[in-house]
Structures are given as C-alpha cells and as structure tokens.
C-alpha cells in the first residue's frame, strides 16, 4: 500500500506552474488541519475524460491514498456536458482533472471558462491533461483561468500524478483557508457592529453567544458568565449573564436577576480558562476568555460537535479581543444605567424608572380590554424619628426590609419602586394594589437586627384607568392624595379624586398669579384700627394684606397667605408688609399719634427663616420705626409647635424692642405653664369667641377665661371681630381693655387711616 504522499517534488511543480501559488503553499507553516471540507472529511476529485481507461487508471493510481490526512473521493464525468451537470449539483470539489480534447478539440477549455466565469468557482483547482501535445492551451488561458497544471497524459506517471494532485489539493486547502479567514473577519466586523448596537448587558451577552455560534456555523448552545475579582483575591461566584440553547434555563432566576452558575462541568471549564487567561478548545466544548478591565472577567462556554479548526481558533481569539472591550463598556454603561434607574439601597426601581414604567402602563391601559391599574404611594410614618433615634444604619435596614416585604408579598405582578427617602411606590392591578392589602403588610412587625420594629404607613392612591395625563402627572396625583391622607390622619389612605386635582391646579394657578401680582404691585396693605374700650380712642392698627386682581376682585388673605407660605413667596411678601407698615407707623407718628402701635402678622414660615431676625432689625432701622411701637402677631397654633425653638426665638425678638401678640387665641391648647415661659405681651381673643358672647347662653366662658388668663399673667388682652355694641359692652364689662372690629372700623387704606385718626371717623 502506497505511503501517504509528502510531495517530494512540490517546489519544482509549484515553480513550473504558477508563481503566486508558492505564496499560498507556504503561507501557513503550521501543520495543516482539515478545513471546511470537514463536512465531508474527504477531498473530492473530479475526473473529466471521454476515455474510460483514464478514469480507472487515475482512481487506481490515487484511490487508496490519504492526502493531508483525508482520503480522496472521485466524481466521474465522461463528457463536458456531463461535467456541467455534475458541477451544478455537487460542491466542495477540490480538484478537477480535465481532458482538453473531448467532444470537440477545445471542449475542455470551454468547460474551464464555464467553471470560472459562469459558475464562478474560483477555488477549485484545475489540472489539464491531453493525449496530444499539440493541444496545449495558450499560456494566456492558463493564467486567465487559473489553471494549476498542464500535462500530457504520457507525462503523468503515477508519481507525477500524486505530486500534481497533492499540490493542487494543498493549494485548494490554502485558498479555502484564506477564504474562511476573510469570511470570518468579515463576520467579526459584522458581529462587533451588531453587538455595539446592543446597550443592555443582557442583550450584549446574549448577542455574543449568538455571534460565536454564527462564527462557528452552529446553533449556539452555551453560557456567558462574569466574575468579580476584587484586589484581595477572593473571587465571587461566576454569575450567568446570558444563556442559550440547552443551557437557556441557567439564565435568570425568578426575580430576573443574574444567577450563580449551577452547572459544575461548565464551571470547571470556565475556571480553567480564567486561570490560564486564554481560550480553551476541546472536542466537545470551547471556552472563551474575555479579559475585562477593573478586575472583572467574562467567560463563555459553548457546546461544539467537534474541535474547531485552527482558523476558527484564531478567528475566535480575534473575536474575543474585540468583544472584551465591548463587554467592559457595556458593563460600565449598564452600571451607570443601574445607578440612574435603580435605587442602590433597596435595589428597587427609582423614581425615574417608575416614571418610565408608568408611561408604559398608561399606554397599555389605553388599549381596550386591559386590566385596570392602580398606583399607590406608601409613606412610612415617623420614619425620620426612627432614623434619628436608632441611627441611619438601622433606618437603612428598615427600608430594605420594607422593600423586601413589599416585593415578596405582592409578587411580580406588582412593581415596587422606591421614589424617595421613606416613600415607596407600587404599581399593579387595581384588585391587588388596595389599601386593605397594603396596610395589612404593616400590621406585622419588621425584624431588624434581632429586634421587632412596628411601623405604620400612609397611602396615597390613584386609579390609572380614568387618569388623563402623563406618568409624571399620575405620580403628582398620588402625592396629592398622600398629602391629603396625612393631613386627615384618619383612615391612613386616600384615593386621588378629580376634585383634588382641580383644587391643586387652582392653587398652582394662584401661586403664579400671586407672584405676578406682587411683582406688579397689585398687593397693598390696609389698616384696621384697634381701640381702647374705655375711651373708644384708637391705640393702634393691624396691618392686613390685600390682593385685588386685575378684574377688580379681592382675593381673601385666608386663601392666598397659605399659598404664599407654601411657595416661599411669604418671605419677600412678609418683609414688604413689615416695611410698609413701619413706614405707615412713622407717618402716623409724624401726624402726632406718638403712642400708636402697629400690629403686623408674621407667618410661621417667615418666623422659621434663618434671616428673620436680621430682616426685622434692618426693617426697623431703615424705616426708622421705633421698635416699642411695633407688635408682631403670631398665631396660637404656631406657638404650640416646637416650644423650645419658639421660646428662644421670642427671647431674641424681644431684644429688638418689639412686642408680641398671640393671634387667634383660644383656638389652640396652650397650657398655662407654657404661656408663662413665652415672652409675649398680648393675647388676641379669636373672633369666634367674641361672636359666641352674644350667640349662646354659655358663650362668654372662653372670652372670659382668656381675659382672666391675661390678667393673671400680666398680659394685655384685645378682642377681635367685635361687630356690635352688645359684644363691646360685655367685653368691657368682663375687663377686656382693647378691641378691634367692624363696629369701630373696617380695614382701610393708609390715607383713609390718616383721616380717620384725625377725627374723620
Ligand atoms: P387675622 O390676623 O386674625 O386678622 C383678622 C381678620 O379678621 C382680618 O381678615 C380682618 O379683616 C377680619 N376682621 C376684622 N374685624 C372683623 C369683624 O368685625 N368681623 C369679621 N367678620 N371679620 C373681621 P383678613 O384681612 O381677611 O385676614 C385674614 C387673615 O389673613 C388674618 O387673620 C391673618 O391671619 C392673615 N393675614 C392678613 N394679612 C397678613 C399679612 O400681612 N401677613 C400674614 N402672615 N398674614 C396675614
Ligand atoms: Mg392678625
Ligand atoms: Mg386673628
């Protein structure tokens, strides 16, 4: 049996044939392995000759030989026409041994032209043979049609035939390899471009697996993992980023999070690739190592039916280098994405992500037949106090356990998000997202650090089915409902209603209008005189802010002051009122009323402002108003909040020389002992108690009590809202020295006040 051919005369033949073939032959110094023809595992040689003997002698001469590790397989055509038929149906033919003279003298050459030009088969090697030396083709034809060799049949001894065919097969193999490389590189470029278009880590990782499959020409079945290796060397587990084919189930856990790799065979292969920091190729699996930056490495493992060829290996090496960069980037982008869309503490979606989901849900809800959804905000009651009392770390743990409970008990049908410090949002079916279900979750304590913590929550809910507007609007509506629920302090929840929306929108409209009005000086101050009940002479006036809109209507301060407070405009507005009142005081004093006291209302928001004292001092100084003729009115409800802060503030205010009155007194619940500690000068009996004096039998009791209280504490008392003589009379009889009300004078403009004081009343 003839030995496998290692072509001894190869160089000679190559030299006599075509120069550029040399390059191909020696391009690859590595031991050749089967390339693409691996599909069949043979070299296909086609014999085209009208002489049957030639067929049999050729197959006899070459039949038992392996070339480049593969046997030959012969295809037989006995005419050019038959060859054409065969070429149409057969592919992957390595060599054609072609007789030049068949049906016609040049039938062979026609066939060559057909092969190269019509069928566009560029790879197949062609060896021309002829019985008659005179039929040699033109040298041009040999070049143009890429013919490997031309031999007369007598020249082709058995040995020459081996060497010629072997050389042609090697050429063919090289051409195919170059072809494969080019195709592979194209594929890598294509794959990389495709991958770069994928932004999510998940998509990218899945894309990488699919592209590896494409490169190898197989349906991908494998897993891609990431592993964090922080500096201290102890590496985390391999986490599955993507899985496909028969490993698809390894991909995600129930919560759609990356899962640790459970398959021990894959784990071993991946660990090996990671340890060696290179790709590992085996007969049944390839393991690809992607060196990531920042101590994160990626590794993919795919099933293969046979070991990849060296070309495939080198292509995969190039591919891995390309993709590692991409993976790193996409991971970075995804981290940024996570930071932008997920709350780092609870791992829940954040406000931004919730808004996106709301939009999706609203879009879906617009389709008929869709389930009705509800958005609920869950505000933990007194969380700030818990945080202060037990520390932020404890607070964080509490938030995490609330997040976990919400998620675990509501299941995946409901989206839980954390949209603020202690505010969670739930978005889901209206039958599930209900006050009953949600509040029930806060009936059991949360176990934190081995301790049971009982907290309650307040809910604001919006039904999305009749919602009009954006996701952002829905969130605002839920917030409005939440605020309402908190202020009501009853059921612990509140559903948003259209009426609430109208009210809020009206308030927002008013806020803008008020700001404009202030800027355009549509606001002014009126003064309501205060009189001595004994002498009925004026002792002072209360400055009251007025807003007359462009259409001439007055807006009550009871409506716009809260809005000014809410929007912060009260800071500037309040300062302006104070200065206006101070200037008016200076004017009144200049007219001779030296003991006149000007009362100015001060809102809580102003009072708490860090620069309030400075503002007060400057206003007094710059207007020249004597402090002892200025009185600030604070409401009783304000006096009851934050007692220590108030006591300290009042001490400082008193140092400026102004006096203090408690407005609307009797509506709150100030205790006697507390009042004693407050540096105040005057109590203003609220209008409702003045009205009561004549309205009911026991009516006088509160007014009387306040008057008594004032006397005991050494404070003056003034009654407001005195509308008739009987009230004035009773108050005077009870010992109330001062009064203010429509009976004596309505609030009036500055010039009217001057007239009134000068006896025009
Ligand atoms: P307040 O400080 O208790 O002011 C007394 C209110 O009672 C004034 O209403 C006044 O017009 C009204 N009034 C006076 N006498 C009578 C009467 O005999 N019968 C009746 N029915 N009402 C009488 P106004 O001006 O509408 O002010 C309402 C509230 O708005 C004030 O209550 C005060 O809390 C607030 N406010 C007014 N101006 C200012 C201001 O410049 N700054 C701040 N912070 N609040 C202000
Ligand atoms: Mg007042
Ligand atoms: Mg009042």
CSV table of C-alpha atoms and ligand atoms in Angstrom, one decimal, residues 528 542-546 556-558 561 565 570 577 600-603 606 633 635 663-664 684 686-687 720-723 740-743 745 747, ligand 1:
chain,number,residue,atom,x,y,z
A,528,UNK,CA,-57.7,98.2,60.8
A,542,UNK,CA,-53.4,95.9,62.5
A,543,UNK,CA,-51.8,95.8,59.1
A,544,UNK,CA,-53.7,93.5,56.8
A,545,UNK,CA,-52.5,92.4,53.3
A,546,UNK,CA,-54.9,92.8,50.3
A,556,UNK,CA,-59.0,86.8,50.7
A,557,UNK,CA,-55.7,86.5,52.6
A,558,UNK,CA,-57.1,83.4,54.2
A,561,UNK,CA,-51.4,83.6,52.5
A,565,UNK,CA,-46.3,80.3,52.6
A,570,UNK,CA,-44.2,84.8,52.0
A,577,UNK,CA,-45.7,94.2,54.6
A,600,UNK,CA,-48.1,93.1,61.8
A,601,UNK,CA,-49.0,89.4,61.2
A,602,UNK,CA,-46.0,87.1,60.9
A,603,UNK,CA,-46.4,83.7,59.4
A,606,UNK,CA,-41.2,83.7,58.0
A,633,UNK,CA,-48.7,88.7,65.8
A,635,UNK,CA,-50.9,82.5,65.8
A,663,UNK,CA,-53.3,85.9,67.5
A,664,UNK,CA,-56.5,83.8,67.3
A,684,UNK,CA,-55.9,88.4,70.9
A,686,UNK,CA,-60.3,85.0,68.4
A,687,UNK,CA,-63.3,86.3,66.6
A,720,UNK,CA,-61.0,90.9,67.6
A,721,UNK,CA,-64.1,90.8,65.3
A,722,UNK,CA,-66.2,93.0,67.5
A,723,UNK,CA,-69.3,93.7,65.3
A,740,UNK,CA,-60.9,95.6,67.0
A,741,UNK,CA,-63.8,95.1,64.7
A,742,UNK,CA,-66.2,96.3,62.1
A,743,UNK,CA,-68.1,98.1,64.9
A,745,UNK,CA,-63.7,100.5,61.8
A,747,UNK,CA,-59.6,97.8,57.4
B,1,LIG,P1,-56.1,87.8,61.5
B,1,LIG,O1,-54.7,88.2,61.8
B,1,LIG,O2,-56.9,87.2,62.6
B,1,LIG,O3,-56.8,89.1,61.0
B,1,LIG,C1,-58.1,89.5,61.4
B,1,LIG,C2,-59.1,89.2,60.3
B,1,LIG,O4,-60.4,89.5,60.8
B,1,LIG,C3,-58.9,90.1,59.1
B,1,LIG,O5,-59.3,89.4,58.0
B,1,LIG,C4,-59.9,91.2,59.3
B,1,LIG,O6,-60.4,91.8,58.1
B,1,LIG,C5,-61.1,90.4,59.9
B,1,LIG,N1,-62.0,91.2,60.7
B,1,LIG,C6,-61.7,92.3,61.5
B,1,LIG,N2,-62.7,92.8,62.1
B,1,LIG,C7,-63.8,91.9,61.8
B,1,LIG,C8,-65.2,91.9,62.2
B,1,LIG,O7,-65.7,92.7,63.0
B,1,LIG,N3,-65.9,90.9,61.6
B,1,LIG,C9,-65.3,90.0,60.8
B,1,LIG,N4,-66.2,89.1,60.3
B,1,LIG,N5,-64.0,90.0,60.4
B,1,LIG,C10,-63.3,91.0,60.9
B,1,LIG,P2,-58.4,89.3,56.7
B,1,LIG,O8,-57.8,90.7,56.5
B,1,LIG,O9,-59.2,88.7,55.7
B,1,LIG,O10,-57.2,88.4,57.2
B,1,LIG,C11,-57.4,87.1,57.4
B,1,LIG,C12,-56.1,86.5,57.9
B,1,LIG,O11,-55.1,86.6,57.0
B,1,LIG,C13,-55.6,87.2,59.1
B,1,LIG,O12,-56.2,86.9,60.2
B,1,LIG,C14,-54.2,86.9,59.1
B,1,LIG,O13,-54.0,85.6,59.7
B,1,LIG,C15,-53.9,86.7,57.6
B,1,LIG,N6,-53.2,87.9,57.1
B,1,LIG,C16,-53.7,89.0,56.7
B,1,LIG,N7,-52.6,89.9,56.4
B,1,LIG,C17,-51.5,89.2,56.6
B,1,LIG,C18,-50.1,89.5,56.5
B,1,LIG,O14,-49.7,90.6,56.1
B,1,LIG,N8,-49.2,88.6,56.9
B,1,LIG,C19,-49.6,87.3,57.3
B,1,LIG,N9,-48.7,86.5,57.6
B,1,LIG,N10,-50.9,87.0,57.5
B,1,LIG,C20,-51.8,87.9,57.1
